[in-house]
Every structure is written in structure tokens, then in C-alpha cells.
XYZ file of C-alpha atoms in Angstrom:
684
model
C 8.842 51.000 -1.932
C 8.642 47.308 -2.714
C 5.562 45.998 -4.437
C 3.282 43.401 -2.873
C 4.540 40.792 -5.321
C 8.180 41.419 -4.357
C 7.285 41.098 -0.672
C 5.514 37.827 -1.395
C 8.571 36.556 -3.284
C 10.756 37.363 -0.257
C 8.392 35.554 2.113
C 8.400 32.508 -0.149
C 12.200 32.447 -0.151
C 12.155 32.479 3.655
C 9.671 29.603 3.714
C 11.841 27.578 1.343
C 14.895 28.217 3.507
C 13.021 27.084 6.609
C 11.795 23.983 4.795
C 15.392 22.969 4.114
C 16.133 23.259 7.836
C 13.485 20.719 8.820
C 14.949 18.080 11.044
C 14.785 14.366 10.396
C 11.472 12.800 11.260
C 9.396 15.692 9.992
C 5.923 14.489 9.005
C 4.207 16.122 6.077
C 0.766 16.614 7.646
C -1.109 19.548 6.162
C -4.753 19.805 7.079
C -7.153 21.710 4.856
C -9.185 21.139 1.719
C -7.668 23.761 -0.577
C -5.203 21.420 -2.297
C -7.171 18.177 -2.249
C -10.308 19.805 -3.662
C -8.358 20.745 -6.805
C -7.214 17.216 -7.651
C -10.163 14.991 -6.726
C -12.344 14.041 -9.703
C -14.797 16.735 -10.743
C -17.610 14.187 -10.792
C -18.110 11.735 -7.942
C -19.858 8.672 -9.325
C -20.333 6.993 -5.944
C -22.037 7.820 -2.668
C -19.805 8.110 0.351
C -20.059 6.508 3.773
C -17.778 8.720 5.866
C -16.468 7.329 9.179
C -14.649 9.456 11.778
C -13.668 9.040 15.418
C -10.709 8.363 17.669
C -11.105 4.613 18.104
C -12.943 2.003 16.109
C -13.425 3.835 12.821
C -11.362 1.266 10.934
C -13.354 -1.583 12.487
C -16.622 0.141 11.558
C -15.418 0.346 7.955
C -14.583 -3.367 8.043
C -18.012 -4.254 9.473
C -19.732 -2.114 6.849
C -17.716 -3.785 4.103
C -18.808 -7.170 5.441
C -22.466 -6.128 5.415
C -22.165 -4.869 1.840
C -20.586 -8.149 0.799
C -23.251 -10.280 2.494
C -25.961 -8.246 0.772
C -24.297 -8.722 -2.616
C -23.664 -5.000 -3.080
C -20.650 -3.562 -4.845
C -18.497 -1.177 -2.826
C -15.062 0.337 -2.422
C -13.233 0.957 0.838
C -10.409 3.322 1.782
C -8.700 2.963 5.167
C -5.458 4.266 6.619
C -2.690 3.708 7.364
C -2.194 1.225 4.561
C 0.161 -1.675 5.148
C 2.217 -3.469 4.112
C 1.995 -1.622 0.770
C 0.504 1.709 -0.190
C -2.220 0.248 -2.392
C -3.469 -2.006 0.410
C -5.503 0.885 1.785
C -7.980 0.585 -1.107
C -10.195 -2.465 -1.556
C -12.850 -3.155 -4.170
C -15.475 -5.719 -3.160
C -13.171 -7.241 -0.570
C -10.035 -7.414 -2.735
C -7.044 -5.105 -2.757
C -6.941 -2.879 -5.799
C -4.453 -3.942 -8.432
C -1.125 -2.240 -7.596
C -0.405 -1.280 -11.216
C -3.792 0.366 -11.562
C -3.210 2.190 -8.286
C 0.146 3.468 -9.538
C -1.394 4.657 -12.802
C -4.140 6.582 -11.018
C -1.616 8.073 -8.603
C 0.469 9.313 -11.524
C -2.646 10.962 -12.964
C -3.179 12.793 -9.659
C 0.462 13.889 -9.522
C 0.335 15.131 -13.111
C -2.844 17.088 -12.437
C -1.330 18.736 -9.378
C 1.830 19.591 -11.300
C -0.255 21.463 -13.868
C -2.087 23.307 -11.097
C 1.151 24.123 -9.280
C 2.786 25.434 -12.449
C -0.107 27.789 -13.057
C -0.046 28.863 -9.408
C 3.668 29.685 -9.549
C 3.133 31.738 -12.689
C 0.229 33.736 -11.243
C 1.306 34.214 -7.628
C 5.067 33.774 -7.691
C 5.040 31.229 -4.877
C 5.598 27.504 -4.698
C 2.505 25.625 -3.439
C 4.689 22.541 -2.805
C 3.444 19.070 -3.578
C 0.484 17.242 -2.167
C 0.948 15.629 1.209
C 1.189 11.811 1.070
C -2.275 11.370 2.560
C -3.805 13.870 0.136
C -2.224 11.964 -2.729
C -3.551 8.641 -1.426
C -7.033 10.076 -0.879
C -7.304 11.558 -4.366
C -6.020 8.292 -5.830
C -8.616 6.280 -3.900
C -11.415 8.537 -5.156
C -10.195 8.098 -8.733
C -10.076 4.320 -8.274
C -13.675 4.319 -7.021
C -14.744 6.216 -10.126
C -12.710 3.948 -12.371
C -14.210 0.787 -10.889
C -17.759 2.244 -11.017
C -18.615 1.294 -7.448
C -21.946 2.718 -6.243
C -20.735 3.205 -2.650
C -17.417 4.167 -1.114
C -16.598 3.503 2.555
C -14.017 6.094 3.583
C -12.160 6.309 6.889
C -11.053 9.733 8.076
C -7.308 10.098 8.428
C -7.140 12.691 11.214
C -9.864 14.924 12.601
C -12.721 15.473 10.210
C -13.516 18.995 9.038
C -10.080 19.678 7.555
C -9.174 16.092 6.706
C -8.459 15.338 3.056
C -11.266 12.769 2.910
C -13.779 15.540 3.619
C -13.354 16.657 0.006
C -16.005 14.038 -0.722
C -18.771 15.728 -2.696
C -21.701 13.417 -1.987
C -22.320 11.490 1.227
C -25.083 9.027 1.975
C -24.424 8.657 5.713
C -21.742 9.699 8.203
C -20.565 7.814 11.291
C -18.693 9.076 14.363
C -17.258 6.420 16.671
C -15.868 6.759 20.197
C -13.979 10.032 20.678
C -11.016 10.469 22.997
C -7.867 12.527 23.428
C -5.461 11.934 20.554
C -3.493 14.141 18.141
C -4.048 17.137 20.424
C -1.349 19.106 18.626
C -3.598 19.155 15.537
C -7.160 18.881 16.858
C -7.272 20.646 20.224
C -6.569 20.006 23.879
C -10.107 19.219 25.066
C -12.370 16.386 24.075
C -15.146 18.853 23.206
C -12.913 20.697 20.734
C -11.882 17.395 19.174
C -15.557 16.424 18.881
C -16.330 19.633 16.990
C -13.495 18.979 14.553
C -14.626 15.410 13.949
C -18.201 16.598 13.558
C -17.023 18.546 10.527
C -17.784 15.524 8.338
C -21.523 16.168 8.758
C -23.472 17.381 5.747
C -26.860 18.976 5.430
C -29.726 16.442 5.358
C -27.280 13.527 5.686
C -27.900 11.384 8.803
C -25.000 11.024 11.236
C -24.637 7.884 13.381
C -22.924 8.543 16.735
C -21.643 6.035 19.297
C -23.906 6.591 22.301
C -21.171 5.578 24.789
C -19.401 8.883 24.163
C -19.359 11.286 27.139
C -22.412 13.576 27.433
C -20.287 16.641 26.676
C -19.190 15.072 23.384
C -22.740 14.171 22.379
C -23.884 17.692 23.274
C -21.133 19.239 21.141
C -21.996 16.966 18.214
C -25.709 17.691 18.536
C -25.081 21.443 18.520
C -22.883 21.145 15.456
C -25.489 18.997 13.693
C -28.131 21.638 14.379
C -25.920 24.296 12.797
C -25.229 22.140 9.757
C -28.853 21.161 9.262
C -28.901 17.465 10.075
C -29.614 15.089 12.950
C -27.470 12.697 14.944
C -28.730 9.183 15.612
C -27.371 7.419 18.690
C -26.473 3.751 18.449
C -28.710 2.624 21.310
C -31.469 2.562 18.693
C -29.697 -0.390 17.058
C -29.573 -2.514 20.221
C -32.446 -4.772 19.017
C -29.928 -6.193 16.535
C -28.033 -7.628 19.511
C -30.941 -9.897 20.408
C -29.914 -12.262 17.611
C -26.144 -11.979 18.194
C -24.590 -15.022 19.876
C -21.834 -13.196 21.734
C -20.977 -16.282 23.775
C -19.591 -17.662 20.534
C -17.911 -14.543 19.156
C -16.696 -13.088 22.497
C -16.815 -9.477 21.410
C -15.693 -6.773 23.809
C -18.063 -3.925 24.650
C -16.274 -1.454 22.376
C -16.431 -3.953 19.509
C -20.166 -4.311 20.062
C -20.558 -0.537 19.820
C -18.574 -0.471 16.576
C -20.817 -3.229 15.270
C -23.925 -1.224 16.185
C -22.552 1.841 14.375
C -22.052 -0.205 11.218
C -25.445 -1.931 11.451
C -27.332 1.328 11.997
C -25.532 3.042 9.111
C -26.321 0.101 6.836
C -29.972 0.181 7.936
C -30.245 3.851 6.952
C -28.724 3.086 3.568
C -30.857 0.013 2.852
C -33.963 -0.156 5.048
C -35.215 -3.364 3.414
C -31.965 -5.351 3.441
C -31.533 -8.150 5.960
C -28.906 -7.683 8.682
C -27.683 -10.905 10.289
C -24.844 -10.149 12.687
C -24.036 -13.833 13.225
C -23.457 -14.319 9.501
C -21.358 -11.178 9.500
C -19.137 -12.360 12.359
C -18.688 -15.741 10.678
C -16.853 -13.961 7.847
C -14.206 -12.643 10.303
C -14.759 -9.002 9.298
C -11.764 -7.452 11.041
C -8.926 -5.380 9.712
C -5.389 -6.796 9.731
C -3.567 -6.032 12.950
C -6.698 -5.562 15.048
C -7.210 -8.346 17.600
C -5.599 -10.777 15.191
C -4.112 -14.129 16.147
C -0.948 -14.663 14.117
C 1.094 -17.831 13.697
C 4.855 -17.340 13.838
C 7.559 -19.830 12.944
C 11.340 -19.867 13.290
C 13.303 -17.646 13.069
C 10.656 -15.133 14.187
C 9.466 -17.365 17.035
C 12.861 -18.557 18.178
C 13.034 -22.356 18.216
C 9.406 -23.485 18.079
C 6.296 -22.216 16.272
C 3.554 -20.591 18.294
C 0.619 -18.186 18.077
C 0.597 -14.598 19.319
C -2.030 -11.871 19.612
C -1.498 -8.713 17.556
C -3.475 -5.529 18.194
C -2.645 -2.005 17.084
C -3.828 -0.269 20.264
C -1.983 3.052 20.373
C -4.033 5.246 22.734
C -5.756 4.874 26.088
C -9.124 3.846 24.656
C -7.545 1.076 22.616
C -5.309 -0.027 25.486
C -8.287 -0.330 27.833
C -10.082 -2.562 25.349
C -6.988 -4.717 24.847
C -6.444 -5.143 28.590
C -10.073 -6.196 29.017
C -9.712 -8.832 26.287
C -6.427 -10.201 27.655
C -7.710 -10.379 31.231
C -10.878 -12.212 30.177
C -9.559 -14.654 27.607
C -5.769 -15.002 27.886
C -4.435 -14.225 31.339
C -4.236 -17.147 33.751
C -3.553 -17.056 37.495
C 0.152 -16.881 38.324
C 1.089 -16.896 34.625
C 2.817 -13.851 33.163
C 1.801 -12.147 29.944
C 4.704 -11.144 27.732
C 4.164 -7.767 26.090
C 6.019 -6.492 23.029
C 5.318 -2.783 22.604
C 6.331 -0.033 20.230
C 4.724 3.396 20.180
C 5.058 6.454 18.004
C 6.570 9.499 19.641
C 4.148 12.195 20.799
C 4.390 14.774 23.559
C 0.697 14.346 24.369
C 0.658 10.534 24.569
C 0.600 9.236 28.193
C 3.266 6.530 27.875
C 3.517 5.981 31.633
C -0.204 5.402 32.002
C -0.279 3.073 28.995
C 2.544 0.895 30.336
C 1.067 0.853 33.833
C -2.302 -0.176 32.408
C -0.820 -3.097 30.487
C 2.001 -4.507 32.584
C 1.504 -6.342 35.865
C 4.407 -6.948 38.305
C 4.874 -10.564 37.180
C 4.626 -9.789 33.417
C 7.445 -9.471 30.893
C 7.966 -6.398 28.729
C 9.924 -5.692 25.563
C 9.710 -2.057 24.462
C 10.991 -1.735 20.892
C 11.259 0.801 18.092
C 9.909 0.477 14.566
C 11.686 1.685 11.449
C 9.846 4.799 10.234
C 9.036 5.226 6.574
C 9.121 8.354 4.445
C 6.196 10.094 6.151
C 5.820 7.993 9.293
C 6.145 9.362 12.831
C 9.288 8.775 14.815
C 9.210 5.876 17.304
C 9.270 6.486 21.023
C 12.742 5.726 22.470
C 12.989 2.129 23.632
C 14.957 2.980 26.763
C 12.154 5.322 27.824
C 9.619 2.492 27.975
C 12.106 -0.046 29.329
C 13.169 2.203 32.211
C 9.585 2.798 33.255
C 8.796 -0.903 32.904
C 11.559 -1.771 35.365
C 9.781 0.285 38.013
C 6.699 -1.936 37.654
C 8.026 -5.494 37.331
C 9.661 -7.455 40.131
C 13.082 -8.094 38.581
C 15.073 -6.346 35.812
C 15.315 -9.668 33.926
C 11.633 -9.330 33.071
C 12.417 -6.369 30.790
C 14.095 -6.871 27.419
C 17.507 -5.235 27.253
C 18.746 -6.189 23.779
C 18.603 -4.570 20.367
C 15.302 -2.635 20.262
C 13.851 -4.181 17.103
C 10.833 -6.407 16.697
C 12.939 -9.042 14.928
C 15.242 -9.417 17.958
C 12.681 -8.907 20.711
C 10.095 -11.407 19.466
C 12.255 -14.554 19.971
C 13.124 -13.270 23.464
C 9.422 -12.812 24.211
C 8.584 -16.335 23.013
C 11.353 -17.794 25.158
C 10.191 -15.841 28.217
C 6.568 -16.862 27.725
C 7.370 -20.549 27.523
C 5.202 -23.120 25.808
C 1.780 -21.927 26.990
C 2.348 -18.329 28.068
C 0.532 -15.622 26.087
C 2.515 -13.199 23.923
C 0.895 -9.918 22.861
C 2.328 -7.464 20.323
C 0.712 -4.052 20.564
C 1.300 -0.387 19.900
C 1.638 1.586 16.709
C 0.303 0.177 13.461
C 3.690 0.974 11.963
C 5.162 -1.601 14.350
C 2.517 -4.111 13.234
C 3.445 -3.433 9.622
C 7.070 -4.242 10.395
C 6.026 -7.408 12.248
C 4.062 -8.674 9.248
C 7.139 -8.225 7.089
C 9.279 -10.602 9.164
C 10.258 -14.012 7.885
C 8.219 -16.747 9.532
C 5.083 -14.678 10.238
C 1.857 -16.160 8.846
C -1.087 -13.781 8.906
C -4.615 -15.034 9.426
C -6.347 -12.184 7.595
C -4.970 -11.821 4.115
C -7.054 -10.408 1.315
C -6.526 -11.225 -2.313
C -5.563 -8.711 -4.980
C -7.640 -7.874 -8.013
C -6.266 -9.141 -11.273
C -4.982 -6.702 -13.872
C -7.658 -5.331 -16.159
C -7.659 -4.442 -19.828
C -5.831 -1.165 -19.291
C -2.990 -2.986 -17.518
C -2.954 -5.647 -20.237
C -2.461 -3.010 -22.920
C 0.220 -1.336 -20.810
C 2.146 -4.600 -20.441
C 1.825 -5.269 -24.165
C 3.458 -1.911 -24.888
C 6.129 -2.464 -22.234
C 6.969 -5.942 -23.533
C 7.508 -4.501 -26.998
C 9.893 -1.867 -25.632
C 11.989 -3.832 -23.135
C 12.285 -7.052 -21.164
C 9.725 -7.290 -18.383
C 10.757 -7.815 -14.794
C 9.731 -10.976 -12.984
C 6.739 -9.306 -11.311
C 5.705 -7.587 -14.539
C 5.891 -10.858 -16.478
C 3.763 -12.573 -13.831
C 1.124 -9.849 -13.973
C 1.240 -9.838 -17.781
C 0.396 -13.533 -17.675
C -2.403 -12.913 -15.162
C -3.808 -10.129 -17.320
C -3.859 -12.348 -20.415
C -5.498 -15.191 -18.504
C -8.070 -12.886 -16.944
C -8.813 -11.427 -20.368
C -9.388 -14.814 -21.986
C -11.416 -16.205 -19.062
C -13.734 -13.200 -18.884
C -17.445 -14.133 -19.155
C -17.699 -11.628 -21.992
C -15.367 -13.701 -24.164
C -15.182 -17.235 -22.772
C -18.056 -19.625 -23.459
C -17.262 -21.642 -20.343
C -18.211 -18.753 -18.032
C -20.841 -17.176 -20.252
C -23.749 -17.965 -17.901
C -21.942 -17.249 -14.632
C -22.872 -13.557 -14.601
C -26.564 -14.514 -14.669
C -26.215 -16.958 -11.791
C -25.538 -20.040 -13.889
C -22.736 -22.554 -13.541
C -19.680 -22.891 -15.785
C -20.213 -25.049 -18.851
C -17.350 -27.505 -19.143
C -16.214 -27.889 -22.749
C -15.982 -31.305 -24.331
C -12.393 -32.516 -24.325
C -11.226 -35.424 -26.451
C -9.383 -38.378 -24.949
C -6.196 -37.427 -26.791
C -6.296 -33.873 -25.415
C -6.931 -35.180 -21.891
C -3.914 -37.443 -22.178
C -1.736 -34.550 -23.319
C -3.013 -32.393 -20.440
C -2.187 -35.142 -17.959
C 1.256 -35.524 -19.483
C 1.912 -31.776 -19.366
C 0.828 -31.559 -15.714
C 3.093 -34.478 -14.777
C 6.189 -33.012 -16.431
C 5.532 -29.556 -15.000
C 5.297 -30.976 -11.481
C 8.491 -32.963 -11.981
C 10.301 -29.884 -13.248
C 9.250 -27.875 -10.194
C 10.473 -30.635 -7.882
C 13.862 -30.763 -9.587
C 14.180 -26.983 -9.361
C 13.599 -27.059 -5.606
C 16.226 -29.770 -5.215
C 18.698 -27.775 -7.305
C 18.212 -24.707 -5.114
C 18.753 -26.784 -1.958
C 21.993 -28.292 -3.310
C 23.253 -24.875 -4.391
C 22.687 -23.609 -0.851
C 24.623 -26.595 0.531
C 27.543 -25.882 -1.792
C 27.710 -22.272 -0.597
C 28.148 -23.361 3.014
C 31.655 -23.616 4.552
C 33.608 -26.615 3.260
C 34.957 -27.674 6.665
C 33.049 -29.135 9.576
C 33.925 -29.777 13.169
C 34.572 -33.530 12.824
C 35.436 -34.245 9.162
C 38.627 -33.366 7.339
C 38.992 -30.734 4.648
C 39.556 -33.410 1.975
C 36.270 -35.106 2.818
C 34.448 -31.791 2.660
C 35.942 -30.994 -0.751
C 34.972 -34.447 -2.004
C 31.413 -33.965 -0.732
C 31.153 -30.646 -2.545
C 32.422 -32.276 -5.738
C 29.801 -34.995 -5.471
C 27.118 -32.371 -4.972
C 28.323 -30.453 -8.029
C 28.200 -33.604 -10.162
C 24.744 -34.403 -8.854
C 23.696 -30.833 -9.596
C 24.519 -31.154 -13.300
C 22.504 -34.357 -13.538
C 19.510 -32.696 -11.878
C 19.704 -29.731 -14.241
C 19.630 -32.101 -17.212
C 16.609 -33.897 -15.773
C 14.832 -30.581 -15.194
C 15.552 -29.455 -18.759
C 14.245 -32.770 -20.106
C 10.953 -32.414 -18.228
C 10.659 -28.834 -19.429
C 11.093 -29.970 -23.007
C 8.454 -32.674 -22.612
C 6.061 -30.176 -21.028
C 6.466 -27.716 -23.898
C 5.959 -30.494 -26.448
C 2.715 -31.590 -24.769
C 1.443 -28.016 -24.564
C 2.292 -27.459 -28.231
C 0.067 -30.413 -29.157
C -2.744 -29.041 -26.993
C -2.530 -25.509 -28.385
C -1.656 -26.459 -31.916
C 1.338 -24.115 -31.919
C 4.454 -23.398 -29.881
C 3.892 -20.636 -27.347
C 6.343 -17.758 -27.368
C 6.013 -15.711 -24.191
C 7.713 -12.643 -25.613
C 5.327 -12.527 -28.587
C 1.981 -12.827 -26.815
C 0.943 -9.388 -27.912
C -2.580 -8.182 -28.538
C -3.671 -5.087 -30.340
C -5.736 -2.241 -28.951
C -8.823 -3.323 -30.887
C -8.713 -6.887 -29.575
C -8.292 -5.765 -25.964
C -10.883 -2.992 -25.832
C -13.218 -4.091 -28.618
C -12.935 -0.919 -30.687
C -10.153 0.751 -32.677
C -7.892 3.264 -31.057
C -8.981 6.812 -31.741
C -6.552 8.705 -33.898
C -5.549 12.149 -32.781
C -7.259 14.991 -34.588
C -5.100 16.819 -37.087
C -3.950 20.181 -35.791
C -3.418 21.669 -39.251
C -5.828 22.837 -41.917
C -7.472 20.154 -44.071
C -6.499 22.145 -47.172
C -2.762 22.118 -46.465
C -0.614 19.843 -48.587
C 0.154 16.388 -47.254
C 3.629 15.568 -45.867
C 4.532 13.895 -49.151
C 4.117 17.164 -51.003
C 0.961 16.220 -52.900
C -2.091 18.393 -52.315
C -4.988 16.763 -50.524
C -7.818 15.963 -52.901
C -10.939 18.032 -52.310
C -14.227 16.184 -52.338
C -16.407 17.541 -55.137
C -19.929 17.860 -53.893
C -22.684 20.369 -53.625
C -25.032 21.233 -50.789
C -28.352 23.016 -50.657
C -28.569 25.921 -48.252
C -31.708 28.068 -48.050
C -32.926 26.661 -51.416
C -29.687 27.796 -53.046
C -27.326 25.231 -54.536
C -23.707 25.856 -53.615
C -20.764 24.161 -55.270
C -18.173 23.426 -52.574
C -15.301 23.109 -55.049
C -16.116 26.478 -56.628
C -16.409 28.096 -53.227
C -13.066 26.629 -52.219
C -11.406 27.871 -55.411
C -12.840 31.325 -54.870
C -11.588 31.291 -51.286
C -8.092 30.333 -52.457
C -8.129 33.101 -55.033
C -9.154 35.633 -52.405
C -6.376 34.516 -50.097
C -3.853 34.847 -52.939
C -5.033 38.358 -53.692
C -4.724 39.203 -50.019
C -1.192 37.855 -49.928
C -0.250 39.932 -52.978
C -1.513 43.078 -51.299
C 1.611 43.836 -49.243
C 3.882 43.168 -52.228
C 1.999 45.738 -54.333
C 2.230 48.218 -51.490
C 6.001 48.284 -51.896
C 5.647 50.111 -55.268
C 3.594 52.967 -53.778
C 5.328 56.347 -53.393
C 6.229 56.622 -49.689
C 5.666 60.404 -49.640
C 2.154 60.000 -51.060
C 1.408 57.266 -48.556
C 2.511 59.521 -45.700
C 0.222 62.330 -46.898
C -2.689 59.922 -47.165
C -2.028 58.728 -43.616
C -1.983 62.298 -42.321
C -5.338 63.023 -43.977
C -6.862 59.950 -42.324
C -5.579 61.081 -38.932
C -7.297 64.445 -39.368
């Protein structure tokens, strides 16, 4: 009969075989806290603000971040999905975390899981697989919060609540549950009450939970029952309505669902800091919205076709979001007898009511372009474009109102701008993965762009080591320069900014007239060099174009190219001359010639203390690698009123060890028959 371990091995082989049969588009979504709880930091140095819900949880996180910033409080924020890059889901005090730091922390998480997985395979004979992408991002965000020493972390739930990876948070200060609706039924349940129970899993004992009071009564009842079982209370947002008395909504034009999200954030902040001022008008003046949520974006050719224009972008991907978007468009954008041009792209889901969504958005005189986004490694598959286009044709008056070209956002957007005309509104909506692809197009200028934190000391030391090993890439060289500049301009080291941390103003250093003249000269030559470089690039592009035109002859075209080539050499010489003059001026300012590849700094200079040497694994009494014995310090100590000579004790210990080593050699001369008799006597 097979053992239990052999049966488990067979089951694991079956699982691995099935995993290889997974079809394209498989999403690695694994709910549960077993894996994530093993890789998050053992100590959580920050208090969590946990936000769950179907709609509005990202906006609540953005409002909370704005309130923290207005109050001058340090915080970290983790939202999902992150776009355009993976590290953009984590912000520290309103700035994206440095991408190199994010990569380093992610590698630490991966290494920790690899150690755990290796031990698991050895003990249980099964492969636990790797972390899911969201688990990896969550653990990385928690490590970043610890690394940056933020006192509070605003964390958005990925999916659900109880079994979501973010629920591995050890300490929470307040939890928030926004509007709940039907979404992700294949993971959370088929009824809104079941979904509410799952999302209520973020509650903790004695931690207040803020709940959007516009939720259906059945949802509030389910949440209240769950809170009673956990040992906490829910607080409905109608208690925060007095904050609205000071809000000038005629100026900000917030929709009702946005107002509820704002109340959730304000009430959560009030429970965290009862004495802090909350001014919603000041908050709204900072434009505290996430990218891709009710955002007006400027687009230019080629994305806009022939002329630049503005469009509305909103990542509404379920019925609750669509209803809010329709309300906003009808109130502020739609005009009588003027069509709205919709560009849509949704993720594929058997539970998503595509027909109802399209019917809610599109009017008979509107235009519709249903497109597909390009899915990433762990993104959902897009809904087929012909599916939405065919249903759209049953709503509009003529088939020409529905886009029938290549189903990509890059091709559909110029068509939409042409259909809308000069003043017609264009709205891009649907999956956030479609919005991510839109923001990556050439000619798209986003209104809400956050900065990125500069590299810190750890990244500076990393780039120093990399630069000594190999040539840095263009991005690495740029960040190496930023890290050096940030290091030298730090208030801890630079006298100019010494008083800034205490609220003072920078102290401008005294600069001599000669130095000022050299600085002016260096700035002039640098600007001239940049101008020449731009001209050189433009001429090189002209040379690459076809040499024949519709009206001129081939000889004239060849002559024109020759003239451009001659002009190009002259411009390169001028650019090199300005570069030389710039370097000469900077050498006089610095007092030495800068060498970019030799701007290295040691560990002690960067961190302020010497690098710790690794402890020796061998005995301190073993001979050194050179063959010479290590000198023993001659000293004596007093122990229990008895003076002990360390050198004598060491010599005696060495003598004892030698006698012990000689023991086996002497045993070889003993009569084996006598030894056997002695052994038999001992056994008796």
C-alpha cells in the first residue's frame, strides 16, 4: 500500500500537469493569507488605514492622502492596479516610490519566499509555487512603508477583503467600506449580501469601521452583524454630513457618489485625528483624484488625429461606476442634439452585464468605438470588440456611428475625434488596463502626474558599485547623478538647506563676481549645445527621408541631401566647441575637471559609518592565512577573587587537546584480543 507521502507526490504531479495545460489569458489570482503572511515583515512599524468596497475605494484613498498632506502628516499609500509602471502603486507623501528601491524590496520578498518554498518542498514534497503578482506587490509595499518609516499606511483592497492579500496587515487604525455592488462574483459570491460579508472581513476587534450609508439596507445589516461578531462597531457616513456645510459644491461639481467617498475619507480622518482641522474646500483645491478617474486629458496629433483637443477619461468598469459617469456626462458635457462619442474597452467576464452597460451609456445619436486593450502578464483578457460593436449597432441610428476599424485605442481615438468634431465631447471609459494603454500613447498629456522620489543613500551605494563593475545604462546614469545631487543637497550635509528642516529658509552662499561670471558662461554654452543637438537630430531625420519628391528631380534631392550632410558636420563642430567651453567654465568653478565615471563615494562617506566586517567563522586560535600563528593577547583577569593567567590557561588547553589527539594513535599499539576482552567485561 502506498504511503501518504507517495500519494501526495502523485497529486502534486497531477497539479503540475494541469498547470501546464492552462490556456492563454489565465490570471494568477489566489485568495488567502497563508502565503502572504509568511513574507510580510514580521514587525509592522506603521498603522494601517484599510479601504475596501466595490466602487470608490481608490478615490477614498486619494482623499485620505490629500487630508494627510494638508495636515502635514507623513504617510504611505498603496493602490491597485498600478499604472503605467508597477511601482506607481506605492506613493510616499504624494510621490511615487523610487523604482530602484521598489525593485530592491521586491527582490528581498522573492528571496524570502524562495527560502520558504525550498523548505516546504523538502518537508512536504510538494511545490507551493510562487507568490501571485498581487501578493508580491503587497508584500513589497509593506516593506517600503517600513523602510521609509511612515507612521500611517493607506491601503486599498485588491479584491474582496477577508482573503485579500492586503488583509495580512497586522495593525489597523481604522477601516473603511465604500459602496458595495455586484462585481467579481466568480470569486466573492453571487449575492450582494455574500459580497458584503467578504468585504467586511477587513474589520478588526476594537477598530472602528466607516461604512458608506448609501449602501442597501441588506448590506448594512450584513456588515453590522459581522461587526458584532468581530467585536467592533460600524459608523455610517451620514454622521459626517456637517462637513458638507462648508463645501462649495457649486464650484467643484462633485457627483453624489464622489460626495459619499469624500465623507468616508473625512470621517476616517476624524477618527484618526480628532483635533485636526478638516477643510474640504482646501482639499478639493489640490485636485485629489487618482489618474484615470474623471480626468480631463489633453491629446495632440497623432493621438488626436489632425488637431489637439481635450477628452474625458474615467475607468468606470461596472454598473455603479457607469451610472456615475452617465450622470456626470449628462449634467456637464452633453448638449441638446449633439452626440457624445464613446471609446470603450472592457475586461472579459461572464458576470459583467455588457449589454446593460452599453445601453446605459450610448444614446441613439451617439458614436461608439468598442476596442480591446493589450493584456499584460497577469491582466484579464479584453472583451471581444465585435461583441460590443454588434450590440452598439442595435442602439444607434446608422451603422456609420459605430467604429469598424482595427480595435485598438491608437486607431479608434483619431476616428472618435473626427466624429466628434471641434466641440463634441469624447469620453474614454472602461477597464483601467485600457486607460493605462491610453496614457502610453504618443501625444497624450496627462493632467495628474505625480513626481518620483529621488534615489536615497542605498541606491547611491548600489550605483557606485555598479559603475565600478560595468558601464551604466542611460537611465542608471541619470539616477546616479540624481542620487549624488540629492546626497550633496541634503539638509544634513549642505549648509544652504541646514535650517529648512526647522521651518527656515535656504541660506544663499556668497558667490564672488568671478564665479558668477563663470556660472553665466557655463549656462550659456550648455544652452547653446542643447540647441545644436536638437538641430542635428532634426537634420538627421530629414536625411533619412526618401530622396525623391513629387515635383523635384532626383539630382536636386541628392544635392539637397549633400548640403544637409555638409551642414550637419558644421553643426557637430559647433556643438563640440560649446561643450568644450562649458567643461572649461565648470572646471574653473569646481577647481578640478569632473570625470563622470570616477564620481565614486565610499560606504563610510555615504552612510556616515564604516561598513561592518563579517564575523570570522573560524576559531580565533587558528593560524592566519599567511601561515603565521595569531598572536595571543597576554593578560590576566580576576574571577571570584582568583587571578587567572589567560596565556597559561590557553597553553594548558592546547596541551590537553594535543594529548587528546594522541589518544587514538596510542590505542593502535594495544593488543586487540585484550581490548576485546575488556569490551566484553564492560558489556556484562
